Each structure stands twice: as C-alpha cells, then as structure tokens.
Amino acid sequence: MAAIIAVLPLLLTVSCTKQDKSADIVGNWQSTRFNYQTFNEDGKLIGESTENCIGWYTGFSFSEDGSGLVISYEDGSTETIRITWTVMGEQLILTSDYSASQVFDINSITNSDMVLSSEYTYNDGSYEITTIHFKRS
C-alpha cells in the first residue's frame, strides 16, 4: 500500500503533463491529402470525398519565433502569405493581414506527419469537416 501511495504523485504528474506541440510543429509541412465530410444540420453524414495532392499542395513553414508562411503550389506556380501562428492546447491558430484568423484542431503530430482539421458551418446549419494530412518536407 505504501508503494502505491509513493508512486501516485509521479503517475499524476506524468498523466497531467501536456506535451507542448509548438516545438513539434516548427518546420516545413506539405499537404498530401484532403478529406472532406459533410453533415446535415442534424449531424448525419451526407457526403464524403478525398482529394490527393498530386501536382499541387498547400504547405506551411513554421518558425520558432511564431512567424511563418502559408505556401500554395499548383501548376508550377507558388504563392506565399506571411502569417503568425500559435498553439493553444490542441489547436493551431494562424493569423495574417489578409484574412480572419483560422483555427485548426491538431489531430496528431509526429516527427514526419501532421493531421489538422477544421469545421465550417453553412447558413442552413449543415457543416463540413476538412481533415488535411501533411508530411514534413
């Protein structure tokens, strides 16, 4: 019994410590696949599709100082937008001078792969969840 009580604070510390995803996200990322799921206003799945990034991609370049780039590549042409970024809990928040902040849920992140998702609600109450798969480039 004493051994369990002695180990309990250690277990609580390990299980309650959140990993800082900011350090994991720094670097260059290139999309490989977009998954789209559309739901009606009652939450019923009404459509889904997958789009592989062949000949085009969306990418991110995240610097340690919280600055970065959104990179769009298609048909040999590249466009970039300067952004600032921050990780709050399980969310990645991107801000630029050109549009409102965009929030992504961080589904997973490893040394080589990252999966982000975002939700968009339409005026009729239906919504779409877009899941984007990235590889580190």
Short mmCIF file of C-alpha atoms in Angstrom, two decimals:
data_model
loop_
_atom_site.label_atom_id
_atom_site.label_comp_id
_atom_site.label_asym_id
_atom_site.label_seq_id
_atom_site.Cartn_x
_atom_site.Cartn_y
_atom_site.Cartn_z
CA MET A 1 0.00 0.00 0.00
CA ALA A 2 2.82 2.41 0.83
CA ALA A 3 4.40 1.72 -2.58
CA ILE A 4 1.16 2.71 -4.36
CA ILE A 5 0.92 5.93 -2.36
CA ALA A 6 4.58 6.74 -3.11
CA VAL A 7 4.11 6.21 -6.89
CA LEU A 8 0.75 8.02 -7.15
CA PRO A 9 2.21 11.59 -7.31
CA LEU A 10 4.56 10.50 -10.08
CA LEU A 11 1.70 8.96 -12.09
CA LEU A 12 -0.43 12.07 -11.67
CA THR A 13 2.43 14.30 -12.80
CA VAL A 14 3.09 12.20 -15.92
CA SER A 15 -0.58 11.82 -16.87
CA CYS A 16 -1.43 15.50 -16.32
CA THR A 17 1.55 16.96 -18.18
CA LYS A 18 0.55 18.14 -21.64
CA GLN A 19 3.05 17.94 -24.44
CA ASP A 20 3.89 21.32 -25.97
CA LYS A 21 3.01 20.88 -29.63
CA SER A 22 4.64 24.23 -30.52
CA ALA A 23 8.09 22.63 -30.58
CA ASP A 24 6.82 19.72 -32.69
CA ILE A 25 5.18 21.93 -35.30
CA VAL A 26 8.24 24.07 -36.14
CA GLY A 27 9.49 23.29 -39.64
CA ASN A 28 8.14 22.82 -43.16
CA TRP A 29 4.98 20.84 -43.94
CA GLN A 30 3.43 19.83 -47.27
CA SER A 31 -0.12 18.54 -47.69
CA THR A 32 -0.57 15.05 -49.11
CA ARG A 33 -4.33 14.53 -48.83
CA PHE A 34 -7.55 16.39 -48.01
CA ASN A 35 -10.58 14.51 -46.64
CA TYR A 36 -13.99 16.21 -46.67
CA GLN A 37 -17.02 15.12 -44.67
CA THR A 38 -20.35 16.96 -44.99
CA PHE A 39 -23.07 16.66 -42.36
CA ASN A 40 -26.66 17.91 -42.34
CA GLU A 41 -27.97 20.14 -39.56
CA ASP A 42 -28.84 17.02 -37.51
CA GLY A 43 -25.24 15.76 -37.63
CA LYS A 44 -25.92 12.96 -40.13
CA LEU A 45 -23.09 12.30 -42.60
CA ILE A 46 -24.41 13.14 -46.09
CA GLY A 47 -21.22 13.11 -48.14
CA GLU A 48 -17.52 12.50 -48.09
CA SER A 49 -14.65 12.71 -50.51
CA THR A 50 -10.86 12.53 -50.63
CA GLU A 51 -8.53 14.62 -52.72
CA ASN A 52 -4.88 13.55 -53.07
CA CYS A 53 -2.35 16.34 -53.58
CA ILE A 54 -0.89 15.40 -56.95
CA GLY A 55 0.65 18.32 -58.85
CA TRP A 56 -0.43 20.77 -56.15
CA TYR A 57 -0.20 21.24 -52.40
CA THR A 58 -0.75 23.58 -49.52
CA GLY A 59 2.14 23.94 -47.15
CA PHE A 60 3.28 25.67 -44.02
CA SER A 61 6.66 26.92 -42.89
CA PHE A 62 6.59 27.49 -39.13
CA SER A 63 9.49 29.35 -37.47
CA GLU A 64 10.33 29.13 -33.78
CA ASP A 65 9.53 32.83 -33.26
CA GLY A 66 5.85 32.33 -34.18
CA SER A 67 6.17 33.67 -37.72
CA GLY A 68 5.63 31.59 -40.82
CA LEU A 69 4.33 31.18 -44.32
CA VAL A 70 1.35 29.53 -45.97
CA ILE A 71 2.53 28.14 -49.29
CA SER A 72 0.23 27.24 -52.17
CA TYR A 73 1.73 25.38 -55.13
CA GLU A 74 -0.10 24.49 -58.33
CA ASP A 75 0.88 24.16 -62.00
CA GLY A 76 4.46 25.31 -61.37
CA SER A 77 3.36 28.48 -59.60
CA THR A 78 3.92 29.22 -55.92
CA GLU A 79 2.12 31.78 -53.78
CA THR A 80 3.05 32.61 -50.19
CA ILE A 81 1.31 34.51 -47.43
CA ARG A 82 3.09 35.66 -44.28
CA ILE A 83 1.42 34.52 -41.07
CA THR A 84 1.87 34.40 -37.35
CA TRP A 85 0.97 31.20 -35.55
CA THR A 86 0.39 29.92 -32.05
CA VAL A 87 -0.63 26.65 -30.49
CA MET A 88 -3.23 26.83 -27.74
CA GLY A 89 -3.99 23.44 -26.23
CA GLU A 90 -4.92 21.16 -29.12
CA GLN A 91 -5.48 23.99 -31.62
CA LEU A 92 -3.26 25.74 -34.16
CA ILE A 93 -4.24 29.37 -34.78
CA LEU A 94 -3.00 31.15 -37.92
CA THR A 95 -3.27 34.91 -38.38
CA SER A 96 -2.45 37.01 -41.43
CA ASP A 97 -3.03 40.58 -42.56
CA TYR A 98 -5.27 39.33 -45.38
CA SER A 99 -7.98 37.34 -43.62
CA ALA A 100 -9.53 36.43 -40.30
CA SER A 101 -7.68 34.03 -38.04
CA GLN A 102 -8.01 30.39 -39.00
CA VAL A 103 -8.22 27.71 -36.31
CA PHE A 104 -7.26 24.08 -36.88
CA ASP A 105 -7.64 21.19 -34.48
CA ILE A 106 -4.36 19.28 -34.17
CA ASN A 107 -5.47 15.66 -34.60
CA SER A 108 -1.94 14.25 -34.48
CA ILE A 109 1.67 15.26 -34.97
CA THR A 110 4.86 13.20 -35.18
CA ASN A 111 8.37 13.91 -36.47
CA SER A 112 7.23 13.15 -40.02
CA ASP A 113 3.42 13.57 -40.18
CA MET A 114 0.77 16.02 -39.06
CA VAL A 115 -3.02 15.85 -39.33
CA LEU A 116 -5.11 19.02 -38.92
CA SER A 117 -8.86 19.50 -39.20
CA SER A 118 -11.25 22.42 -39.35
CA GLU A 119 -15.01 22.79 -39.37
CA TYR A 120 -17.09 25.18 -41.47
CA THR A 121 -20.79 25.73 -40.75
CA TYR A 122 -23.09 26.80 -43.59
CA ASN A 123 -26.07 29.17 -43.21
CA ASP A 124 -28.53 26.25 -43.35
CA GLY A 125 -26.93 24.58 -40.30
CA SER A 126 -25.11 21.89 -42.26
CA TYR A 127 -21.36 21.73 -41.82
CA GLU A 128 -18.19 20.35 -43.35
CA ILE A 129 -15.15 18.94 -41.61
CA THR A 130 -11.95 19.13 -43.62
CA THR A 131 -9.06 16.94 -42.49
CA ILE A 132 -5.65 17.68 -44.00
CA HIS A 133 -2.74 15.24 -43.92
CA PHE A 134 0.79 16.68 -44.10
CA LYS A 135 4.29 15.30 -44.36
CA ARG A 136 7.37 17.12 -43.13
CA SER A 137 9.30 18.45 -46.10
#
